[in-house]
Each structure stands twice: as C-alpha cells, then as structure tokens.
mmCIF file of C-alpha atoms in Angstrom:
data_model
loop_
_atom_site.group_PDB
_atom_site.id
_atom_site.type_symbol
_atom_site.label_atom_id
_atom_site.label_comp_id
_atom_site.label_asym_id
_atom_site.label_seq_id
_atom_site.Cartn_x
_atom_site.Cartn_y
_atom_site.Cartn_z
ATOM 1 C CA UNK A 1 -10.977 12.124 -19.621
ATOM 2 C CA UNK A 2 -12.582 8.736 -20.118
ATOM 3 C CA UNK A 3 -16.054 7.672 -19.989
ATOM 4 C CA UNK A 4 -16.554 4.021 -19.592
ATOM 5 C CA UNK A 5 -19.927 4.143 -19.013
ATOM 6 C CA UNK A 6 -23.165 5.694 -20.938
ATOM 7 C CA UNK A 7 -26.586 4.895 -22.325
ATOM 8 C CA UNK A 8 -26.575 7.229 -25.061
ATOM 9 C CA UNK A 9 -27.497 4.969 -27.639
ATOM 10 C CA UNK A 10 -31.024 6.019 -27.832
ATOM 11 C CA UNK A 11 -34.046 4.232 -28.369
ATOM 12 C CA UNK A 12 -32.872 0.903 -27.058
ATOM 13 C CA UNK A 13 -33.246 0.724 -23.029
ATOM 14 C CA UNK A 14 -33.662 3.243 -20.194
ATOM 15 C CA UNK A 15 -31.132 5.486 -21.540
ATOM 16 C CA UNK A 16 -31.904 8.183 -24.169
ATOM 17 C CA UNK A 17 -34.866 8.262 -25.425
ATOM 18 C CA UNK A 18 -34.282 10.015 -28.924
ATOM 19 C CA UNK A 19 -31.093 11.278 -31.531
ATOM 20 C CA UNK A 20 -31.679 14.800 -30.008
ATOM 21 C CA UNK A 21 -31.402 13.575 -26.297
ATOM 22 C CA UNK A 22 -28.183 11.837 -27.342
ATOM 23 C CA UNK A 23 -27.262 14.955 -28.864
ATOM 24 C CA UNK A 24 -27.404 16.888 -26.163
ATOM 25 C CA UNK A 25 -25.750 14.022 -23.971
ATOM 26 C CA UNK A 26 -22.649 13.971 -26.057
ATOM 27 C CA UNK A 27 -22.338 17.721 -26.013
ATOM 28 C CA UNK A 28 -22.497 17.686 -21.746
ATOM 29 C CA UNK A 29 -19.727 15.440 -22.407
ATOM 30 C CA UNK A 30 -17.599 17.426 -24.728
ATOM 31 C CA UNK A 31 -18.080 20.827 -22.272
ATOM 32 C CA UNK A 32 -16.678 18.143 -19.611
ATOM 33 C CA UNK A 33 -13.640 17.827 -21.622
ATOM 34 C CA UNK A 34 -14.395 14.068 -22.060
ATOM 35 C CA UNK A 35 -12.384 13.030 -25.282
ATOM 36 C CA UNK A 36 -13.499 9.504 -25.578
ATOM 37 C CA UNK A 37 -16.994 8.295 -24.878
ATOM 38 C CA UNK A 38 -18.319 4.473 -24.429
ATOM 39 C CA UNK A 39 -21.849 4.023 -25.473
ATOM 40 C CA UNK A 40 -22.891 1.236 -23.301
ATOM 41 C CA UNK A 41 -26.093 0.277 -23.696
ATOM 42 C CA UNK A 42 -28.104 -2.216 -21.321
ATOM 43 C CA UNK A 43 -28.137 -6.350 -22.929
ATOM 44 C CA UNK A 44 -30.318 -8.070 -20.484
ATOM 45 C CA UNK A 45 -31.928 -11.360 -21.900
ATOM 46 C CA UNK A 46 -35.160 -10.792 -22.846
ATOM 47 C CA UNK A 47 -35.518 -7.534 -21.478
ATOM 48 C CA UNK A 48 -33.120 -5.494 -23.832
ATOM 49 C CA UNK A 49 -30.849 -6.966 -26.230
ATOM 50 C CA UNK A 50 -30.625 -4.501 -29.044
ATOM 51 C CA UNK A 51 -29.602 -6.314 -32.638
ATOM 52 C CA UNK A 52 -26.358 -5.727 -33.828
ATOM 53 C CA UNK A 53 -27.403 -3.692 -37.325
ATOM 54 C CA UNK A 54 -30.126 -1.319 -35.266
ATOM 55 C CA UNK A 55 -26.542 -0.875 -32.745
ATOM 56 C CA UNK A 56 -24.816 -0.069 -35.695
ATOM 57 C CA UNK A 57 -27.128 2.394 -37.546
ATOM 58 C CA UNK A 58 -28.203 4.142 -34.437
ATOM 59 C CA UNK A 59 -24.131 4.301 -33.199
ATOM 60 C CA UNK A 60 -22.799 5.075 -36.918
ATOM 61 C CA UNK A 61 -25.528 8.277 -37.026
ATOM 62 C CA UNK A 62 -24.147 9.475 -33.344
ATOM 63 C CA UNK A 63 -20.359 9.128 -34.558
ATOM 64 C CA UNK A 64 -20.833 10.751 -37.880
ATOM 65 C CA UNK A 65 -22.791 13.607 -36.370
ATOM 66 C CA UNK A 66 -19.284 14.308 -33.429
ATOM 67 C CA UNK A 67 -16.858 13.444 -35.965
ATOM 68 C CA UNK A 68 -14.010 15.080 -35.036
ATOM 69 C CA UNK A 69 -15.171 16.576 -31.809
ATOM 70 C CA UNK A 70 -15.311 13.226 -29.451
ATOM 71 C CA UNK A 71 -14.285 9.194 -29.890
ATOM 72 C CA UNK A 72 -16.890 7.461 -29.420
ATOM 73 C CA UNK A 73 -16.562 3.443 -28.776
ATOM 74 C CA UNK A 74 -19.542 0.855 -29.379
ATOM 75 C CA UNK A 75 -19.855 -1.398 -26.377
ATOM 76 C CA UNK A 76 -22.537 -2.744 -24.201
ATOM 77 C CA UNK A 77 -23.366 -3.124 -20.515
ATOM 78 C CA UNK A 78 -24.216 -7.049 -20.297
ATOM 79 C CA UNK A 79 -26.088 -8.229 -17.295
ATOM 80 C CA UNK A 80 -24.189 -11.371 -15.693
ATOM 81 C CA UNK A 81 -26.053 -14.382 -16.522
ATOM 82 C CA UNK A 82 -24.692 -17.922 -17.037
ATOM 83 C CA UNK A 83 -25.024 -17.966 -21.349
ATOM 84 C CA UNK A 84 -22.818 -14.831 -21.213
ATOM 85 C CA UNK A 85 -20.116 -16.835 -22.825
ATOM 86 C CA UNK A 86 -22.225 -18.517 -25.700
ATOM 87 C CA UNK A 87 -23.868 -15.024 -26.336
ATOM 88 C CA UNK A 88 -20.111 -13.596 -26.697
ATOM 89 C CA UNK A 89 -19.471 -16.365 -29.357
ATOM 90 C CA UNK A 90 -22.572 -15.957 -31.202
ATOM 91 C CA UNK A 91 -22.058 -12.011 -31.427
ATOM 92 C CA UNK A 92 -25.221 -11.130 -29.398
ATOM 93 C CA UNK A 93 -22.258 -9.341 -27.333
ATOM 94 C CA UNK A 94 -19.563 -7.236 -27.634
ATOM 95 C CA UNK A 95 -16.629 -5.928 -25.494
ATOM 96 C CA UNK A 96 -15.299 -2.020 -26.132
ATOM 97 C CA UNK A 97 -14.440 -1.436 -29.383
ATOM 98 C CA UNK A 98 -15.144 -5.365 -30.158
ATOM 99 C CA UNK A 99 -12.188 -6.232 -28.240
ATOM 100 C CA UNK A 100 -12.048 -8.646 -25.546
ATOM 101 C CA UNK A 101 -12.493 -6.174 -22.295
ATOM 102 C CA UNK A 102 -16.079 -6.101 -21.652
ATOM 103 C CA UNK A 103 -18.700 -4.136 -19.179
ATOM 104 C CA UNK A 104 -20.126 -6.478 -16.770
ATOM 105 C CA UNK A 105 -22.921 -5.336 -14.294
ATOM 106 C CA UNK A 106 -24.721 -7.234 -11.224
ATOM 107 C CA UNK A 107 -27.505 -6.667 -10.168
ATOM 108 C CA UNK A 108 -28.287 -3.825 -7.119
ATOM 109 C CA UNK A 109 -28.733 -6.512 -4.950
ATOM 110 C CA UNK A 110 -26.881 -9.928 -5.522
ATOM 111 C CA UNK A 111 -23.569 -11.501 -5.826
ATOM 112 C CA UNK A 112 -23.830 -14.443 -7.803
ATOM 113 C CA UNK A 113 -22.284 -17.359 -6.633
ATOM 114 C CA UNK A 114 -21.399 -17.938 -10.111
ATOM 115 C CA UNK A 115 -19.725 -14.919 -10.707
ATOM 116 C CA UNK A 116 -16.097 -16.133 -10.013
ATOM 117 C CA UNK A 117 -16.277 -19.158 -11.889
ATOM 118 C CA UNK A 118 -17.738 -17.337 -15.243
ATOM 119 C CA UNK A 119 -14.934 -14.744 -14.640
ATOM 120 C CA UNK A 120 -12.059 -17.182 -14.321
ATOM 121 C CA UNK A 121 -13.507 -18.771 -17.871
ATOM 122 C CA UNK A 122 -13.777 -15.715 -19.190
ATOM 123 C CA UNK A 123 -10.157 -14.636 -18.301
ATOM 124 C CA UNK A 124 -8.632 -17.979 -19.587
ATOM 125 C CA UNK A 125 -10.239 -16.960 -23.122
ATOM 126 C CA UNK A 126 -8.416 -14.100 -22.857
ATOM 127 C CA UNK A 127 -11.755 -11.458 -21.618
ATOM 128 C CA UNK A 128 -10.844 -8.832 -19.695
ATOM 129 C CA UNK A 129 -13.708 -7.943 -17.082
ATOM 130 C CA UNK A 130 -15.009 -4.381 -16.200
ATOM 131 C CA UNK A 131 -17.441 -4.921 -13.245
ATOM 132 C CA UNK A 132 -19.986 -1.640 -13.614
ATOM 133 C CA UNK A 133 -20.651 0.050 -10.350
ATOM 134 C CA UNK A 134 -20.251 -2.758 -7.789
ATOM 135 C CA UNK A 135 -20.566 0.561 -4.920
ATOM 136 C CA UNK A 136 -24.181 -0.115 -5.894
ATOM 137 C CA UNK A 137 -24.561 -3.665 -5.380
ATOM 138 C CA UNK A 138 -25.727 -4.477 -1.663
ATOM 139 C CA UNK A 139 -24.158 -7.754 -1.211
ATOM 140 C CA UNK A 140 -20.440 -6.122 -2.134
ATOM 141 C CA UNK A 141 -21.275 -3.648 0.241
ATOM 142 C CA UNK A 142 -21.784 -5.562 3.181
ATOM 143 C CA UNK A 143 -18.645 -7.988 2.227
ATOM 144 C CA UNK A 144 -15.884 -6.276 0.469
ATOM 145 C CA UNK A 145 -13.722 -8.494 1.027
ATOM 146 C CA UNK A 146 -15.492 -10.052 -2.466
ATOM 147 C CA UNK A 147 -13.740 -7.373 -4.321
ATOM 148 C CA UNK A 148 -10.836 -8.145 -2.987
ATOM 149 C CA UNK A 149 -11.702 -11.801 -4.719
ATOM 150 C CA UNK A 150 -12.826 -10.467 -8.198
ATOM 151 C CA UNK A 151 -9.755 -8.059 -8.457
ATOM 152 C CA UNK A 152 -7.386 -10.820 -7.550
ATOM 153 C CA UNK A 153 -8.889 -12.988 -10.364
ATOM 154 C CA UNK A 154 -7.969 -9.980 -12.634
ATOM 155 C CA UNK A 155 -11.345 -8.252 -12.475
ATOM 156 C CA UNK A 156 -11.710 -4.240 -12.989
ATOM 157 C CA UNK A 157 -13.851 -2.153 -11.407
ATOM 158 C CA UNK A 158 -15.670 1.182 -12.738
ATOM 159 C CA UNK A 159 -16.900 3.654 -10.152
ATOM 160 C CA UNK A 160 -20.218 5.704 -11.225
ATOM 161 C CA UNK A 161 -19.871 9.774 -10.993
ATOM 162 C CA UNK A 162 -23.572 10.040 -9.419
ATOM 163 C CA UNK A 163 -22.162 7.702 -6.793
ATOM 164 C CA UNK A 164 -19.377 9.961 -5.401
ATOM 165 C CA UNK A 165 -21.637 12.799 -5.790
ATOM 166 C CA UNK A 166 -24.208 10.869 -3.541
ATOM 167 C CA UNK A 167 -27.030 10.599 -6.113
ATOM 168 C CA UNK A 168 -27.606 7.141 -5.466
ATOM 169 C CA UNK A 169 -27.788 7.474 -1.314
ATOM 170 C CA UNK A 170 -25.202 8.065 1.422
ATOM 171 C CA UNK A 171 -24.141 4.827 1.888
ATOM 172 C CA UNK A 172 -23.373 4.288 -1.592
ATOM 173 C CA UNK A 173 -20.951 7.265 -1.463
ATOM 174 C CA UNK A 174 -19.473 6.632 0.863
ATOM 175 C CA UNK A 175 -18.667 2.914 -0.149
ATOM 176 C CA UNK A 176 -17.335 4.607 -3.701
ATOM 177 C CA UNK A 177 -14.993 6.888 -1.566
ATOM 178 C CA UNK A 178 -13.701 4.029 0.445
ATOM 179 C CA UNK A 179 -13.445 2.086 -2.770
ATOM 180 C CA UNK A 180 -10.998 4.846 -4.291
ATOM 181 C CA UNK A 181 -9.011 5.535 -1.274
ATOM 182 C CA UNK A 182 -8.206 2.148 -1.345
ATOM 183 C CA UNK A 183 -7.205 1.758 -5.037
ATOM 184 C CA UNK A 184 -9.869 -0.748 -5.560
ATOM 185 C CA UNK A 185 -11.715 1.421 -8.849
ATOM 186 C CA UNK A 186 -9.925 1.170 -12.037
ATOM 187 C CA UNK A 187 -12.223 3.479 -14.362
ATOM 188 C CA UNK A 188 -14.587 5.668 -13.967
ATOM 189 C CA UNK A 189 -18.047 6.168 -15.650
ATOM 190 C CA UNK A 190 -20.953 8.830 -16.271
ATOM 191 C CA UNK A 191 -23.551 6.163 -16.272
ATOM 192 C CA UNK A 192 -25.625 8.977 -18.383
ATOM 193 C CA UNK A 193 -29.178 7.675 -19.040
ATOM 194 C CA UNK A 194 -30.812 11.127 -20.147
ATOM 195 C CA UNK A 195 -29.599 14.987 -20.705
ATOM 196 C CA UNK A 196 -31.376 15.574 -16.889
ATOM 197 C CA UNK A 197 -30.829 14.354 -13.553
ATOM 198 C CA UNK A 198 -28.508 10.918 -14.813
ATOM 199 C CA UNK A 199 -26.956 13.018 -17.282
ATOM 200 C CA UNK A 200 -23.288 12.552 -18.322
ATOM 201 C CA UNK A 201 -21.451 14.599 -15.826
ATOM 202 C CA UNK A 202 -18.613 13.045 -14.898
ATOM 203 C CA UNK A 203 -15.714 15.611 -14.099
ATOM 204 C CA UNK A 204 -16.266 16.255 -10.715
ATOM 205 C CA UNK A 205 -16.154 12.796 -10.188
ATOM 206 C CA UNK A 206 -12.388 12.748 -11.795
ATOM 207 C CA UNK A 207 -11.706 15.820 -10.070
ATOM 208 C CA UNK A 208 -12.695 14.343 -6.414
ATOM 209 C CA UNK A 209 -10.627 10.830 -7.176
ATOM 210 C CA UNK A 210 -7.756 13.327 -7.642
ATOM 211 C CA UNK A 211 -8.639 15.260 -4.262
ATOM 212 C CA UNK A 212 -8.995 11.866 -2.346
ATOM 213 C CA UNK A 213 -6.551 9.506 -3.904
ATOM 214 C CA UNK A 214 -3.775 11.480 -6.582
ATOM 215 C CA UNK A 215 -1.882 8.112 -7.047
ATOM 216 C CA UNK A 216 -4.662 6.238 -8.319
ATOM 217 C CA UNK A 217 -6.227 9.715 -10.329
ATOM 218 C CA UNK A 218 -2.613 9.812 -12.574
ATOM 219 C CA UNK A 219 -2.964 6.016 -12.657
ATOM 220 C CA UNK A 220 -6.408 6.303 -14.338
ATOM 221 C CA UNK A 221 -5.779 9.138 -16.688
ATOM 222 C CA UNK A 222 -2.788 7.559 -18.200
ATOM 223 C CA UNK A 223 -4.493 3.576 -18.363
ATOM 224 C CA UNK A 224 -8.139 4.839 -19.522
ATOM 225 C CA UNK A 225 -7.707 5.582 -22.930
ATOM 226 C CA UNK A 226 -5.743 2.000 -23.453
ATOM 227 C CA UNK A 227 -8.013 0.092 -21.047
ATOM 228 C CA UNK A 228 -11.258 0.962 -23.497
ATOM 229 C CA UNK A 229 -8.955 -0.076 -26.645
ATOM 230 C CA UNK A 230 -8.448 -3.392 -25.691
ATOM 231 C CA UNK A 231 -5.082 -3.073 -24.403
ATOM 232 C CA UNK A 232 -4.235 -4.743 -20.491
ATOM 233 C CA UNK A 233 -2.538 -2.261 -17.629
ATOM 234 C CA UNK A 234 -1.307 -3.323 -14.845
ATOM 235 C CA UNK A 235 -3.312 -2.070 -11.847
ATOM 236 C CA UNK A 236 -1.873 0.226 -8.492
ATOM 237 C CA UNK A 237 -1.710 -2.271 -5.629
ATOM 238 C CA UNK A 238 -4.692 -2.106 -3.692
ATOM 239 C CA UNK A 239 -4.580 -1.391 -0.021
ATOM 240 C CA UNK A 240 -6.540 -3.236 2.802
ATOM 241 C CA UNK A 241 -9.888 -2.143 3.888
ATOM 242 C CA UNK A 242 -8.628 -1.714 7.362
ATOM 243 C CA UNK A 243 -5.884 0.167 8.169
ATOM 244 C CA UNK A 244 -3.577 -2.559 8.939
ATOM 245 C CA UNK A 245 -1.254 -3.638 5.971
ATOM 246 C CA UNK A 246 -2.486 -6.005 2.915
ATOM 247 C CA UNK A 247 -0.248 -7.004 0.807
ATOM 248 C CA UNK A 248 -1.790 -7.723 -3.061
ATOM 249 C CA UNK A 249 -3.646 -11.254 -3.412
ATOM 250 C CA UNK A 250 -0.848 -13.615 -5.914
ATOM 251 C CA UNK A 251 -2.938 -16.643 -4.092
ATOM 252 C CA UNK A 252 -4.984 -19.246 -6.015
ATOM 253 C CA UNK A 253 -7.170 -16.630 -7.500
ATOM 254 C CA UNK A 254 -4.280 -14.195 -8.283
ATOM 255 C CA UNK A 255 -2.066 -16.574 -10.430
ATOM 256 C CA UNK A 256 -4.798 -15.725 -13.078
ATOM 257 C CA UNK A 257 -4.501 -12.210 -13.233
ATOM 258 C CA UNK A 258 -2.265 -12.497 -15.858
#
C-alpha cells in the first residue's frame, strides 16, 4: 500500500510534533503494511513554509532511522494560491520525489475560481496535479460536477482514510464513498498529523475501496507506487454522479489531459 498523504515531518506545521512522534507514526504505518510513505508537510505562505535544508535534515534523520523497513518520499502539501508557479521555479516547492506530480489542497471551504486556469498552466509545464481531500471541501460538495471539470483537465484526486471512516462528519463520508463508487479518487492518503486520533491508519480505508469499488481498488494498487515516482497512469473512466450513463469528458478541458 501507498500513502500519499502524511505530516510526519515533525516540527514544521500541525503534524508531528517531535522525532519520537514521527517514530511512532512511521511504525503505525509499517504494522499497516504500508511500503511507501509520502511525508507531506503543510507550505502555506506565511503560515508554514518550512526551508528546504531544515526539510532535508529533519526528512534525511526519518529515512536513515526506517532504512530498509519503509520508502519514504519528500514532498509537500502546497496550499493553492496564485504564486504557486513562481514558488515551484524558485524551489520554495516541490512535487513527490522532486518530480513534477505535486499535492495540491483547497481550502475546507472554497473553490477558487482560479483553480482551473493555474491547473491548465501547470499541466502545459508538464505538472501533474494531486488535489488532497476535495470530500472535505464544501463548495465540491455541493457541486460535483467541478470534479468532473478538474479530472477532465487531467487533475487527480486523493481520498483521506479518516474520511471513509467518518472522522471528519457524515456528510463527508459519505461524499468520499460516492466519490469512489464513481471512480472519481485516484490515491488514497493517511493524512496522519500525530500517533493519536489523526494517526496514520490507512488500511481500512484500502480495504473498504476494495469492498465498495474492486475495479478502481486493483486500479490503485497497481498505479500508486508509479503515480508518487513521477510516472503518468492513465485513469479508470469515471462514471456519472447519477445513475444515468456519462461518458468520459475529451471536451475543451479534456484535450489537455494528456
């Protein structure tokens, strides 16, 4: 298994808090027989932004101490913001394993109407978008058809393990189900912030995608561990939100997806 998403970088946001927590983090992880692990830590301007040779101790320290035992891949969860782009070319930013796919988040409450634009830039230099969580973002959830939009533009999407389990509220679980029954989540993340409650946990989340949806499950466990190395995979067709037939977007926005 995959995990696409953590904060067990410590010291640096609202994940772990200290090398021990991360210790212990990395360890749920390994008893969830998770072989490669994403550390993901927040970059949101002038809240966190964590400098690249702190990154680099604090991840070098946490790979040396599971070598051999897990792969673990630098990357960062970057808040959308319109100098996402410069910040990429300046290094302030960095996909998974400093390739070109990258971690984006929203915020819980927003879609940006600049979202689509930035993506289709980003996509014509050759990014490869990850949206983190969009289950918990309240605007998505009251207009899925935007997903629809983002995926069509060639736009991933990672599904958090505390949202099928309902951590985050019943509507939010039940939006992540619909979202995998529908073959609209492409990866799947622990979104681990501490060894507690938001720990990183994330194999009952694989093992309920493969209850609800076993197309899309196989699809994920054979793409994951080239998705997070850089490498493009073609996505399973999604399906419509209704139960009438959709037929995959190759419109405006889907002559970019490649």
């Amino acid at each position: 298994m995959v995990d696409f998403h953590s904060h067990i970088l410590f010291g640096v946001d609202d994940g772990s808090t200290d090398f021990e927590m991360s210790v212990k983090m990395i360890e749920t992880s390994i008893s969830e027989g998770v072989t490669i692990l994403a550390a993901t830590p927040h970059h949101i301007p002038d809240e966190f932004e964590t400098g690249r040779a702190e990154y680099e101790e604090k991840f070098n320290r946490l790979k040396e101490k599971f070598q051999g035992k897990i792969e673990l891949i630098p990357s960062v969860e970057i808040m959308i913001n319109r100098n996402l782009l410069e910040d990429l070319k300046d290094g302030k930013i960095f996909g998974y394993d400093h390739s070109k796919t990258l971690l984006i988040e929203f915020n819980l409450l927003d879609y940006p109407t600049y979202a689509e634009g930035l993506f289709y830039k980003l996509n014509k230099e050759g990014y490869q978008v990850i949206l983190a969580h969009p289950e918990r973002n309240k605007a998505l959830r009251e207009d899925p058809e935007e997903i629809y939009h983002l995926i069509d533009l060639g736009v991933l999407c990672q599904v958090n393990a505390g949202s099928l389990a309902g951590h985050f509220g019943e509507k939010n679980k039940a939006f992540a189900e619909k979202l995998v029954l529908k073959n609209l989540i492409h990866a799947i993340g622990s979104d681990g912030h501490n060894d507690a409650k938001r720990s990183t946990r994330i194999k009952f989340a694989y093992d309920q995608v493969k209850e609800m949806n076993p197309e899309l499950y196989a699809h994920i466990i054979k793409t994951s561990p080239k998705i997070i190395k850089g490498e493009t995979c073609e996505p399973l067709a999604y399906k419509s939100w209704e139960d009438t037939t959709r037929k995959k977007g190759r419109g405006i926005l889907g002559l970019f997806r490649k």
